[in-house]
Coordinates of C-alpha atoms in Angstrom, one line a residue:
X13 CA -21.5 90.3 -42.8
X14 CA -18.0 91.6 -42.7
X15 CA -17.6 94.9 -44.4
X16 CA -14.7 96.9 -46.0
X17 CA -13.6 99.7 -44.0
X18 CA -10.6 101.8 -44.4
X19 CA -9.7 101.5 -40.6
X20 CA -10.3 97.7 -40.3
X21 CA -9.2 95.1 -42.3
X22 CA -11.6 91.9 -43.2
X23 CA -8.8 89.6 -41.9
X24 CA -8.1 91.6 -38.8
X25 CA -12.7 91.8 -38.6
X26 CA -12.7 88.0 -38.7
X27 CA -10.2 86.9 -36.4
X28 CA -11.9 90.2 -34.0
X29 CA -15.3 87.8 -34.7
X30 CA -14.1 84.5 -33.8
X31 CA -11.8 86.1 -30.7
X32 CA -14.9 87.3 -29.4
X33 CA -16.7 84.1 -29.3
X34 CA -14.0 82.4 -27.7
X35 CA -13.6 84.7 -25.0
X36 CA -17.4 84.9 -24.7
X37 CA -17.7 81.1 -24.5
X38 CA -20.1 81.3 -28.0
X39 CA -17.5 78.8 -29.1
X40 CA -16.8 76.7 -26.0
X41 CA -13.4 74.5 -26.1
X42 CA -12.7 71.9 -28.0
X43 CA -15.0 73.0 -30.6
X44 CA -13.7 73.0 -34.3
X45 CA -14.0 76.2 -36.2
X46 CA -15.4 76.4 -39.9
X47 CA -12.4 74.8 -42.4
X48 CA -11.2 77.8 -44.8
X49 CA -13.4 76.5 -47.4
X50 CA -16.6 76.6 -45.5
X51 CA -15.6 80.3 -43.4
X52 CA -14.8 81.9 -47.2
X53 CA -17.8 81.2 -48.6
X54 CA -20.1 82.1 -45.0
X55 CA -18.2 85.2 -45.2
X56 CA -18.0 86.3 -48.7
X57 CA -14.3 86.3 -48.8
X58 CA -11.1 84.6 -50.4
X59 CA -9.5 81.8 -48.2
X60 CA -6.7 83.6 -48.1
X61 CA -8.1 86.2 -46.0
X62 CA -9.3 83.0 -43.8
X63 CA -5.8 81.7 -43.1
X64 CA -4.8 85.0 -42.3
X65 CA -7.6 85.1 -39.9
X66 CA -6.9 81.8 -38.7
X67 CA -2.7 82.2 -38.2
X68 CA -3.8 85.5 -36.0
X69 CA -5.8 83.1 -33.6
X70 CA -3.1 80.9 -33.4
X71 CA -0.4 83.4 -32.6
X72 CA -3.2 84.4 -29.8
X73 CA -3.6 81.0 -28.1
X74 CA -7.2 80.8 -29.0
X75 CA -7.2 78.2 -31.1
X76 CA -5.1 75.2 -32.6
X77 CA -4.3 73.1 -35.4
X78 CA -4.7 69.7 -35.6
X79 CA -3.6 67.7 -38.9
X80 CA -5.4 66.7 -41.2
X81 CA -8.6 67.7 -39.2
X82 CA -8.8 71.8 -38.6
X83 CA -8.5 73.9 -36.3
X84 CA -10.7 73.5 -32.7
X85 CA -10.6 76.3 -29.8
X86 CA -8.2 75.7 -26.6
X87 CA -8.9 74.5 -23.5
X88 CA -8.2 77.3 -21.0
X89 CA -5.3 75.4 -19.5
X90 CA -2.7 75.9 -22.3
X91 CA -1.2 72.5 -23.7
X92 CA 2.0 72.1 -26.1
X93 CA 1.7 72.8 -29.4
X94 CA 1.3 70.0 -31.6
X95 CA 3.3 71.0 -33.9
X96 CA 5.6 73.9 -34.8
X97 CA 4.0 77.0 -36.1
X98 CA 4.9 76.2 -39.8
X99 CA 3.4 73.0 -39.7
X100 CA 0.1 74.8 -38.2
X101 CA 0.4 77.3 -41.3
X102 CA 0.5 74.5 -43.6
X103 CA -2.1 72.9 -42.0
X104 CA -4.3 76.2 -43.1
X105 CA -3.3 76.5 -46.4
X106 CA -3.7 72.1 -47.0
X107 CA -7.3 72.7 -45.5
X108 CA -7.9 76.4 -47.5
X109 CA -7.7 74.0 -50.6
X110 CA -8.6 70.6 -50.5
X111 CA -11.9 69.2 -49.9
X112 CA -11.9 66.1 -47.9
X113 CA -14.8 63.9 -48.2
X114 CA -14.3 62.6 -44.6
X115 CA -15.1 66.2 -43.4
X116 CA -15.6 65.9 -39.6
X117 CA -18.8 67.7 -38.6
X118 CA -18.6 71.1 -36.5
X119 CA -18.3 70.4 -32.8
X120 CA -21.6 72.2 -31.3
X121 CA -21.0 75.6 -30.8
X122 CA -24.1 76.5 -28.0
X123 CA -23.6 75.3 -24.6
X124 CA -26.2 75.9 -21.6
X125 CA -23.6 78.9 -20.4
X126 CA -23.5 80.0 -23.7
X127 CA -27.7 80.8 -23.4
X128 CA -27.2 82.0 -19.3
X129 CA -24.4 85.0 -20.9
X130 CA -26.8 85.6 -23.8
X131 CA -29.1 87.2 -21.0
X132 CA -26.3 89.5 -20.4
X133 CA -24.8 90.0 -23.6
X134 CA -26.8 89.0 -26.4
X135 CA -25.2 88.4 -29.7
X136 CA -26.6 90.8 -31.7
X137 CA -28.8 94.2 -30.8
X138 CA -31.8 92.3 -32.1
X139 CA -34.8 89.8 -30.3
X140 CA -32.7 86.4 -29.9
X141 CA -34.8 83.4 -30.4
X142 CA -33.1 81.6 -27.9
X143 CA -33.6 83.6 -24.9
X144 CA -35.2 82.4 -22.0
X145 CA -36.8 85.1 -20.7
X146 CA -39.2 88.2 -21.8
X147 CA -37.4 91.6 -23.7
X148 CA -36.9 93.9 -21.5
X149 CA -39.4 96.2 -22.9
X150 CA -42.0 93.9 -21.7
X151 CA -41.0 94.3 -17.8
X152 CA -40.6 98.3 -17.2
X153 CA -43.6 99.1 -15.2
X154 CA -43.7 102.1 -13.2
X155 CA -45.1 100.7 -10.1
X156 CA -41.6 99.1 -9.6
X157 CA -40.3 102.2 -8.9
X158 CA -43.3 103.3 -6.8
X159 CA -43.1 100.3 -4.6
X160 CA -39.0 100.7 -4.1
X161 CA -39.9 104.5 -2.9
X162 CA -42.7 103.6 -0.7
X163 CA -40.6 100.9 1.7
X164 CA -37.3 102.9 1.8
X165 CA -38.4 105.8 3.9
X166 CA -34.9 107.1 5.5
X167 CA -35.4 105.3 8.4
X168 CA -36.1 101.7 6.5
X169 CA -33.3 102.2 4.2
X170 CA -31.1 102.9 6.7
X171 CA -32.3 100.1 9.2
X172 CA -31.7 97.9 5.5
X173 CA -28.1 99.1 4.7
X174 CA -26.7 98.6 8.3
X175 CA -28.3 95.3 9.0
X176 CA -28.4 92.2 7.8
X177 CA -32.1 91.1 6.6
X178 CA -33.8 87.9 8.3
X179 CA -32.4 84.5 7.3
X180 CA -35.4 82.9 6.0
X181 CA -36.4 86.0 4.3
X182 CA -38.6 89.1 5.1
X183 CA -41.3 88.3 6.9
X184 CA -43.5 90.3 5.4
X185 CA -43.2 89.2 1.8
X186 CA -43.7 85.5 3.3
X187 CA -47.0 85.8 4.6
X188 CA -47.9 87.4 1.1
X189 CA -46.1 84.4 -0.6
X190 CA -48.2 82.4 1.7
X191 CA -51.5 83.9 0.8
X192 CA -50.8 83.3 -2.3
X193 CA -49.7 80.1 -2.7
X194 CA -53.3 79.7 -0.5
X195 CA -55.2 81.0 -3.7
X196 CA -53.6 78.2 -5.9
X197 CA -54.2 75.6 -3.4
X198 CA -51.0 74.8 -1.6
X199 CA -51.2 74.9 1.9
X200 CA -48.1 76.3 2.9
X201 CA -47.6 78.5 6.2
X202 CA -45.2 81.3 5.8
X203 CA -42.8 79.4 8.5
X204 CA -42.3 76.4 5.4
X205 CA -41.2 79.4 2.8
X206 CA -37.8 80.3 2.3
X207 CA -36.9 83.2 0.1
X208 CA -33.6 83.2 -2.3
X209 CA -31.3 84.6 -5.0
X210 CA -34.0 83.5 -7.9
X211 CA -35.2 80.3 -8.5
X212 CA -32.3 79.3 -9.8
X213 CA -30.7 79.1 -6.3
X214 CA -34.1 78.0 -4.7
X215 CA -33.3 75.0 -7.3
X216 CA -29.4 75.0 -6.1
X217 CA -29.9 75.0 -2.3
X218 CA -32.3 71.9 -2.6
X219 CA -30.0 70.0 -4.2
X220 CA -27.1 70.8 -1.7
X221 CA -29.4 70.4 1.4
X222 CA -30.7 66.4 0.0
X223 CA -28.1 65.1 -2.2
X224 CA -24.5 64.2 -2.3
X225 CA -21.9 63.7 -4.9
X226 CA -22.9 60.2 -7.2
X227 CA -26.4 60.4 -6.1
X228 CA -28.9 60.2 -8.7
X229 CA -31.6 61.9 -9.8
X230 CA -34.7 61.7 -12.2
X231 CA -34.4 64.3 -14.8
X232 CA -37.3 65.2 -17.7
X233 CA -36.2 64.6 -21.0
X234 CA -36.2 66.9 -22.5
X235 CA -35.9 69.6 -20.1
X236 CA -34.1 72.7 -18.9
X237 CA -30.6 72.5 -20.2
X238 CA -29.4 74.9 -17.3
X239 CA -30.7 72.1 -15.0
X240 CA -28.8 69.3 -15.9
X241 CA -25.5 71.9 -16.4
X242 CA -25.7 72.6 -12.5
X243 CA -26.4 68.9 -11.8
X244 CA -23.3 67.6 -14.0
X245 CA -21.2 70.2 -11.8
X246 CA -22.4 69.1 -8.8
X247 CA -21.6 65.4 -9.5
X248 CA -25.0 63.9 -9.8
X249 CA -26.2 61.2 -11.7
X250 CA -28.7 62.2 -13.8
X251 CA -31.7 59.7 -15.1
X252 CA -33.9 61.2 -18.0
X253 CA -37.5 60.4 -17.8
X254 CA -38.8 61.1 -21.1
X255 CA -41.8 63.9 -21.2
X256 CA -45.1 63.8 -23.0
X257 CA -48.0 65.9 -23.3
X258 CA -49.4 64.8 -19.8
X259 CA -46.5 64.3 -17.3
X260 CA -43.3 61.9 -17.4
X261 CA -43.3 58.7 -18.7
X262 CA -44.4 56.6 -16.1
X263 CA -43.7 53.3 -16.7
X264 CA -39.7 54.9 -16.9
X265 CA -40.0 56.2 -13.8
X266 CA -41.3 53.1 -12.1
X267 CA -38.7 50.9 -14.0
X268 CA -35.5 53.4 -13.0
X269 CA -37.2 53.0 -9.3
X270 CA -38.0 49.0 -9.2
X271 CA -34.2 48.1 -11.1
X272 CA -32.8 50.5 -8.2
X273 CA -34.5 49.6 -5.0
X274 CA -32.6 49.1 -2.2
X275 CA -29.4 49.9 -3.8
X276 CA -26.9 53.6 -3.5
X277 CA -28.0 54.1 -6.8
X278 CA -32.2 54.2 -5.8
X279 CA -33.5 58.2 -6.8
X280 CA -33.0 60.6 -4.6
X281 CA -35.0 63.3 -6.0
X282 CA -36.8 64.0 -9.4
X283 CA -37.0 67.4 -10.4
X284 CA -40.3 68.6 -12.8
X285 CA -41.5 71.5 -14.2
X286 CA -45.5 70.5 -14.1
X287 CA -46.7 73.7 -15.7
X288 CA -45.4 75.3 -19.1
X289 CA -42.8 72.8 -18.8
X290 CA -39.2 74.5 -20.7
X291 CA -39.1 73.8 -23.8
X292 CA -42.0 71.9 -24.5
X293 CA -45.0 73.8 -23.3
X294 CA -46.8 70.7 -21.6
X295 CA -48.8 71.0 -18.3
X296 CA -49.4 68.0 -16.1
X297 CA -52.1 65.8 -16.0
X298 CA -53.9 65.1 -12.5
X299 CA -53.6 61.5 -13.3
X300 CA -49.8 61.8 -14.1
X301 CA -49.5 63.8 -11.1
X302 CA -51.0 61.1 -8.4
X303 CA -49.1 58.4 -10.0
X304 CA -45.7 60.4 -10.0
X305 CA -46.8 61.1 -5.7
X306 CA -47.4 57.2 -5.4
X307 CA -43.6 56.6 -6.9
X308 CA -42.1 58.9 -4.7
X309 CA -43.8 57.6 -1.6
X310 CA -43.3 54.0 -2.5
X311 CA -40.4 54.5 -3.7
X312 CA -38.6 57.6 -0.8
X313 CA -37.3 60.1 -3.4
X314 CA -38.0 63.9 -3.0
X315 CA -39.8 66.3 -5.5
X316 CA -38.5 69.6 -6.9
X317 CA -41.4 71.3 -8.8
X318 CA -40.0 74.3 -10.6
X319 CA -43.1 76.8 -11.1
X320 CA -41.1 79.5 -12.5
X321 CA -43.5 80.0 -15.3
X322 CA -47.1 80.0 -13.2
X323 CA -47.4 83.8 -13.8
X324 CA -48.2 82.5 -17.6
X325 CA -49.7 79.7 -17.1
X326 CA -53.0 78.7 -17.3
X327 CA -55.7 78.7 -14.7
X328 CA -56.8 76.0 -12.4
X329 CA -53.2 74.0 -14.2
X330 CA -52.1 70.8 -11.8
X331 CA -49.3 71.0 -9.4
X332 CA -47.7 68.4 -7.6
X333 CA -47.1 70.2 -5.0
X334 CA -51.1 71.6 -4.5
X335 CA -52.3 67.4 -4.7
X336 CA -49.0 66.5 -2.1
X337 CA -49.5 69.2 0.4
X338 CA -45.8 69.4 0.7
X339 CA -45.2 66.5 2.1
X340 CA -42.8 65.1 -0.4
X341 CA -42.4 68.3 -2.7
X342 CA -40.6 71.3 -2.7
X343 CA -42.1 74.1 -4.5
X344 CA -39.7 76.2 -6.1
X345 CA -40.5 79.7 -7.8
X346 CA -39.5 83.5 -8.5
X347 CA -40.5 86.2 -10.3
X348 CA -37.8 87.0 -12.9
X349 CA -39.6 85.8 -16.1
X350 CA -42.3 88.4 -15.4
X351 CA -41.1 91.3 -13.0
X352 CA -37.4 92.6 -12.0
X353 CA -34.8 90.0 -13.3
X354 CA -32.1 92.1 -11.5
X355 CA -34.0 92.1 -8.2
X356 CA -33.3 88.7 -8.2
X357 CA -36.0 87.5 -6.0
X358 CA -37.4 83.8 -5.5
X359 CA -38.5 81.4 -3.1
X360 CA -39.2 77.9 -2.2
X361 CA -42.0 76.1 0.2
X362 CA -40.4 73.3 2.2
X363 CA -41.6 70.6 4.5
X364 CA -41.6 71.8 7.4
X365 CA -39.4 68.9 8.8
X366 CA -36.8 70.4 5.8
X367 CA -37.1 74.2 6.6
X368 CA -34.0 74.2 8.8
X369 CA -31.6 72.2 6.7
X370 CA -32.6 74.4 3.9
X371 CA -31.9 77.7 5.2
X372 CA -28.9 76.6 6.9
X373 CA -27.7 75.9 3.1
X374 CA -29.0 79.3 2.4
X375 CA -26.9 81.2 5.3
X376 CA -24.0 79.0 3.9
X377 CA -24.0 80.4 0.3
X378 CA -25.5 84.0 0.9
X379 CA -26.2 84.6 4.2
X380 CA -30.0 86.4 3.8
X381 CA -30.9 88.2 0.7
X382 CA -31.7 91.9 0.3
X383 CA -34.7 92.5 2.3
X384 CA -35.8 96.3 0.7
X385 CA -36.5 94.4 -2.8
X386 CA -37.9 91.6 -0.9
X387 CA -40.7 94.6 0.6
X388 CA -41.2 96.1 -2.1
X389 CA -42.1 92.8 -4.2
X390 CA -44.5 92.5 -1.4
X391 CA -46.0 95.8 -1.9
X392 CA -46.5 94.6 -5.6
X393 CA -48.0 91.6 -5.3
X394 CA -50.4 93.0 -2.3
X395 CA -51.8 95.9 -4.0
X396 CA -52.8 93.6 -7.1
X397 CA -50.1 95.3 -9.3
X398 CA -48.3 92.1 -10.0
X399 CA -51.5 90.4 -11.0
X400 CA -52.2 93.5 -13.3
X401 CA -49.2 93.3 -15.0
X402 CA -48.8 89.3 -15.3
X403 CA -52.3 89.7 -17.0
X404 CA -51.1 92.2 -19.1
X405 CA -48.5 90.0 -20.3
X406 CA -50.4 86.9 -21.1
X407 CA -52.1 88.8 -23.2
X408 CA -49.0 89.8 -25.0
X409 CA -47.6 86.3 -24.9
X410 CA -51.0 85.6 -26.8
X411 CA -50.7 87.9 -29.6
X412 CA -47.0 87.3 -29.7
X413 CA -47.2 83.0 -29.9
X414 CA -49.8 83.4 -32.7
X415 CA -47.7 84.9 -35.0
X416 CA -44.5 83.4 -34.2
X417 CA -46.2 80.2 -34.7
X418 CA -47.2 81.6 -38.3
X419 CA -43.9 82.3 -39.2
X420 CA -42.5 79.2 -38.1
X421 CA -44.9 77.0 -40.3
X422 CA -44.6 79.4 -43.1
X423 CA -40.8 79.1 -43.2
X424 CA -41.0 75.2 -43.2
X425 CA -41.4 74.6 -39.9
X426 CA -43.3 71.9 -37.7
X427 CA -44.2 72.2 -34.1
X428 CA -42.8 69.0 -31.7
X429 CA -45.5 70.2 -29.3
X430 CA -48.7 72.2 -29.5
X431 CA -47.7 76.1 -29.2
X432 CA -47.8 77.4 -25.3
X433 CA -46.6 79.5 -22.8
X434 CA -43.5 81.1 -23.9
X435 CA -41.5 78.5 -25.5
X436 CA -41.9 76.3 -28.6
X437 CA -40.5 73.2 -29.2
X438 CA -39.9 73.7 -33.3
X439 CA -39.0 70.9 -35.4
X440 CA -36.0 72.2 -38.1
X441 CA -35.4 68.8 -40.2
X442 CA -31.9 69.5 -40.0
X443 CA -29.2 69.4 -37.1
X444 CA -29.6 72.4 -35.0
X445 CA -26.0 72.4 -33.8
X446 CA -25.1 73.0 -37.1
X447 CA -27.5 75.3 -37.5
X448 CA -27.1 77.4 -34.4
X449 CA -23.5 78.1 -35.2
X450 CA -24.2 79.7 -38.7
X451 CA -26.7 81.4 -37.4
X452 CA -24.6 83.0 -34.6
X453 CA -22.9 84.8 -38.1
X454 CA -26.4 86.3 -38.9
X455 CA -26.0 87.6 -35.3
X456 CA -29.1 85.3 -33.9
X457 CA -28.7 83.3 -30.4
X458 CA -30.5 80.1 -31.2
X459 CA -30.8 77.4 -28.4
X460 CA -30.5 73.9 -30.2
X461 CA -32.4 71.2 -29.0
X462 CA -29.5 68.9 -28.0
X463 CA -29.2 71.6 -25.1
X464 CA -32.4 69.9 -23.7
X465 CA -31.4 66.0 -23.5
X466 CA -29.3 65.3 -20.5
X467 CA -26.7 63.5 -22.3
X468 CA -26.2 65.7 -25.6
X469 CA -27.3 64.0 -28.8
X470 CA -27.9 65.7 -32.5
X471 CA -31.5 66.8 -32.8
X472 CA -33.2 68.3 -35.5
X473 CA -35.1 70.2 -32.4
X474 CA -34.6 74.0 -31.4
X475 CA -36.5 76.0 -28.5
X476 CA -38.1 79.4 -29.7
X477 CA -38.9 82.0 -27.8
X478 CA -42.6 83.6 -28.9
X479 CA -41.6 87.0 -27.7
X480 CA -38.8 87.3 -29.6
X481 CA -39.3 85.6 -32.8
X482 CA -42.2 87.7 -34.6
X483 CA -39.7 89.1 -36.5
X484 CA -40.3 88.2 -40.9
X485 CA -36.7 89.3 -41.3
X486 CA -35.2 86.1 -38.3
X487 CA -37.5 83.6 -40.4
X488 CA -36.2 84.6 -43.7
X489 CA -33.2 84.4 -42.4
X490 CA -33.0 81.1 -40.7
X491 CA -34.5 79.9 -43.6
X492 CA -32.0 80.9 -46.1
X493 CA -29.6 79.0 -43.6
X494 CA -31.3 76.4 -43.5
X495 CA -31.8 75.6 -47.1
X496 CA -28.4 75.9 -47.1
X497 CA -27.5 73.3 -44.9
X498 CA -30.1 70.8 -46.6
X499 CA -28.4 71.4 -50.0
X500 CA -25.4 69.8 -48.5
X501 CA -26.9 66.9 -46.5

């Protein structure tokens, strides 16, 4: 809420609001602010201080006027004004007081960048219940520092300063990787394993290394929004596969596969999450899972299995790549949702017949990646503290889920899919567009669920995250919005 201050005017606060979303990419381009009316009344004040507002982001360039429909943010290349700037004022002051009942809906506000700079710079001080990962808080463990300490004698940290670290990755943290991968049932020598930036560019290199520009690719629906963002920008053609409870719809994927055999446009690769699958929760079924193995044999497409969650997930849960062998997957994983985001460590287990082209992507992009965090991770995960701690979490995530889930059906409510891991797939009843960008006034990140549909469509859908939505104050909240927005529907 904007508040009088004798140093800062409202008018001068609101345009300061807006300017900061813009520049932040909150509001991406194209994307049509409030009308005066609608701003006024979220904000408590008159619609004249709204024009104000409003004429100080057009003198800025953040914004334009369009007749007779509003006000929409600029693309970063600057285009000619459609009109002089007294035609734009009189555009505010037609919109501050007429009430047009062909009122265009508000352009989406949330985009998959939009939930990547949350990370870093969330939009209020409080738990976001869009985030995609664990609070802070939850990660600080003192061993962390004991491990850093305990590989960077003077001689290690000098040998790891003044050299570069081994391509494929340290060695050391490989055979660990391996022996661990072992315990889950993947076979995977240390040889096949290639560590990386994150997962994130475990998932990037793949794609670079097996596909070119136009190529397609089976995509779950819904599914990681981040995912098809990075696929869009590397000029793939994306097919969504819906998901259910056990695995992707089959009979989808054999259809996309039989009407394309043979042809440029046949799948090239289908990427999954089999386990705590973002946003839905779901683990794969073994049935699903053999059937999926039989399409990409019969069929010559590649599989990307994103584990990224397995430090949450259940025991004993099916991966593709443990019934495959690695013979058509690629087993992609880090540790960043449960240890060290900024150490920025993953990895991926290859083929063996695909190790080379994989790290020569890798040398391309980054070279090697820093070996002393690589150790230490190693010394983690070989003295059982990583195991410690990822139990510790679960247990957490538990406690955490149940009464997030409480809140969430107290405040009206419904779950799309049955409460896991650390997301939940919530069911609103109204569009969560719409509702994302009033809640970004409350100062609350949400992450709509047309984020997760590789072609954006409204849905009444959102993603939670457990860990940071046990607060009573978010729910009342989001359900004042809410109501809000179902009063006018």
């Amino acid at each position: 809420m904007l508040l009088r201050t004798p140093t800062q005017s409202l008018t001068d606060q609101l345009a300061e609001r807006f300017a900061e979303r813009i520049r932040d990419k909150l509001l991406a381009p194209g994307s049509r602010l409030p009308s005066v009316r609608q701003c006024a009344a979220l904000h408590r004040v008159s619609p004249s201080t709204v024009v104000a507002a409003y004429d100080q982001l057009l003198a800025q360039g953040l914004v334009e006027a369009r007749p007779q429909r509003g006000f929409f943010v600029r693309h970063p290349v600057a285009r000619p004004a459609a009109a002089p700037q007294r035609k734009a004022r009189a555009a505010i002051e037609s919109e501050a007081f007429s009430d047009p009942a062909d009122a265009r809906r508000l352009n989406a506000p949330i985009s998959a960048a939009t939930l990547m700079r949350g990370m870093f710079h969330a939009a209020d001080a409080r738990p976001q219940p869009g985030m995609g990962v664990l609070p802070p808080d939850w990660l600080g463990a003192d061993f962390m520092a004991a491990a850093v300490r305990k590989v960077s004698t003077p001689a290690q940290l000098l040998d790891a300063t003044v050299r570069y670290g081994e391509p494929q990755g340290d060695a050391g943290l490989r055979r660990v990787l391996a022996a661990r991968l072992a315990s889950q049932g993947i076979d995977a020598d240390a040889a096949q394993i290639v560590t990386t930036v994150g997962a994130t560019q475990a998932l990037d290199i793949v794609s670079r290394t097996l596909l070119r520009p136009g190529d397609t690719v089976l995509v779950e629906e819904p599914g990681w929004s981040v995912e098809f963002a990075r696929l869009a920008s590397l000029g793939m053609r994306m097919l969504p596969v819906p998901r259910g409870p056990d695995g992707p719809d089959l009979a989808v994927m054999a259809r996309y596969c039989e009407a394309h055999a043979g042809t440029p446009q046949a799948p090239r690769l289908f990427v999954s999450v089999s386990v705590l699958h973002n946003p839905t929760g779901y683990c794969l079924s073994p049935a699903s899972a053999h059937r999926v193995l039989q399409l990409a044999q019969q069929h010559d497409f590649h599989i990307v299995e994103d584990d990224t969650y397995h430090h949450l997930a259940p025991e004993h849960a099916t991966r593709l790549a443990q019934l495959d062998g690695l013979r058509r997957t690629i087993y992609v994983s880090g540790f960043a949702k449960v240890l060290a985001p900024a150490w920025r460590v993953g990895f991926l287990a290859a083929p063996p017949e695909l190790v080379e082209r994989l790290l020569d992507t890798k040398l391309l992009a980054t070279l090697t990646t820093p070996s002393l965090l690589e150790r230490a991770l190693a010394h983690c995960i070989e003295h059982g503290q990583l195991r410690r701690h990822a139990e510790r979490l679960r247990i957490r995530l538990d406690a955490a889920r149940s009464r997030s889930a409480r809140l969430a059906l107290q405040h009206g409510c419904t779950f799309a899919a049955e409460p896991a891991g650390l997301f939940g797939w919530v069911d609103t009843d109204v569009d969560t567009d719409q509702l994302a960008l009033r809640m970004l006034d409350q100062g609350y990140l949400l992450a709509p669920g047309a984020l997760f549909h590789a072609s954006r469509q409204p849905s009444p859908l959102m993603r939670i995250n457990f860990a940071t939505t046990q607060d009573a104050a978010f729910w009342k909240t989001f359900e004042r919005v809410r109501s809000a927005l179902m009063a006018r529907a």
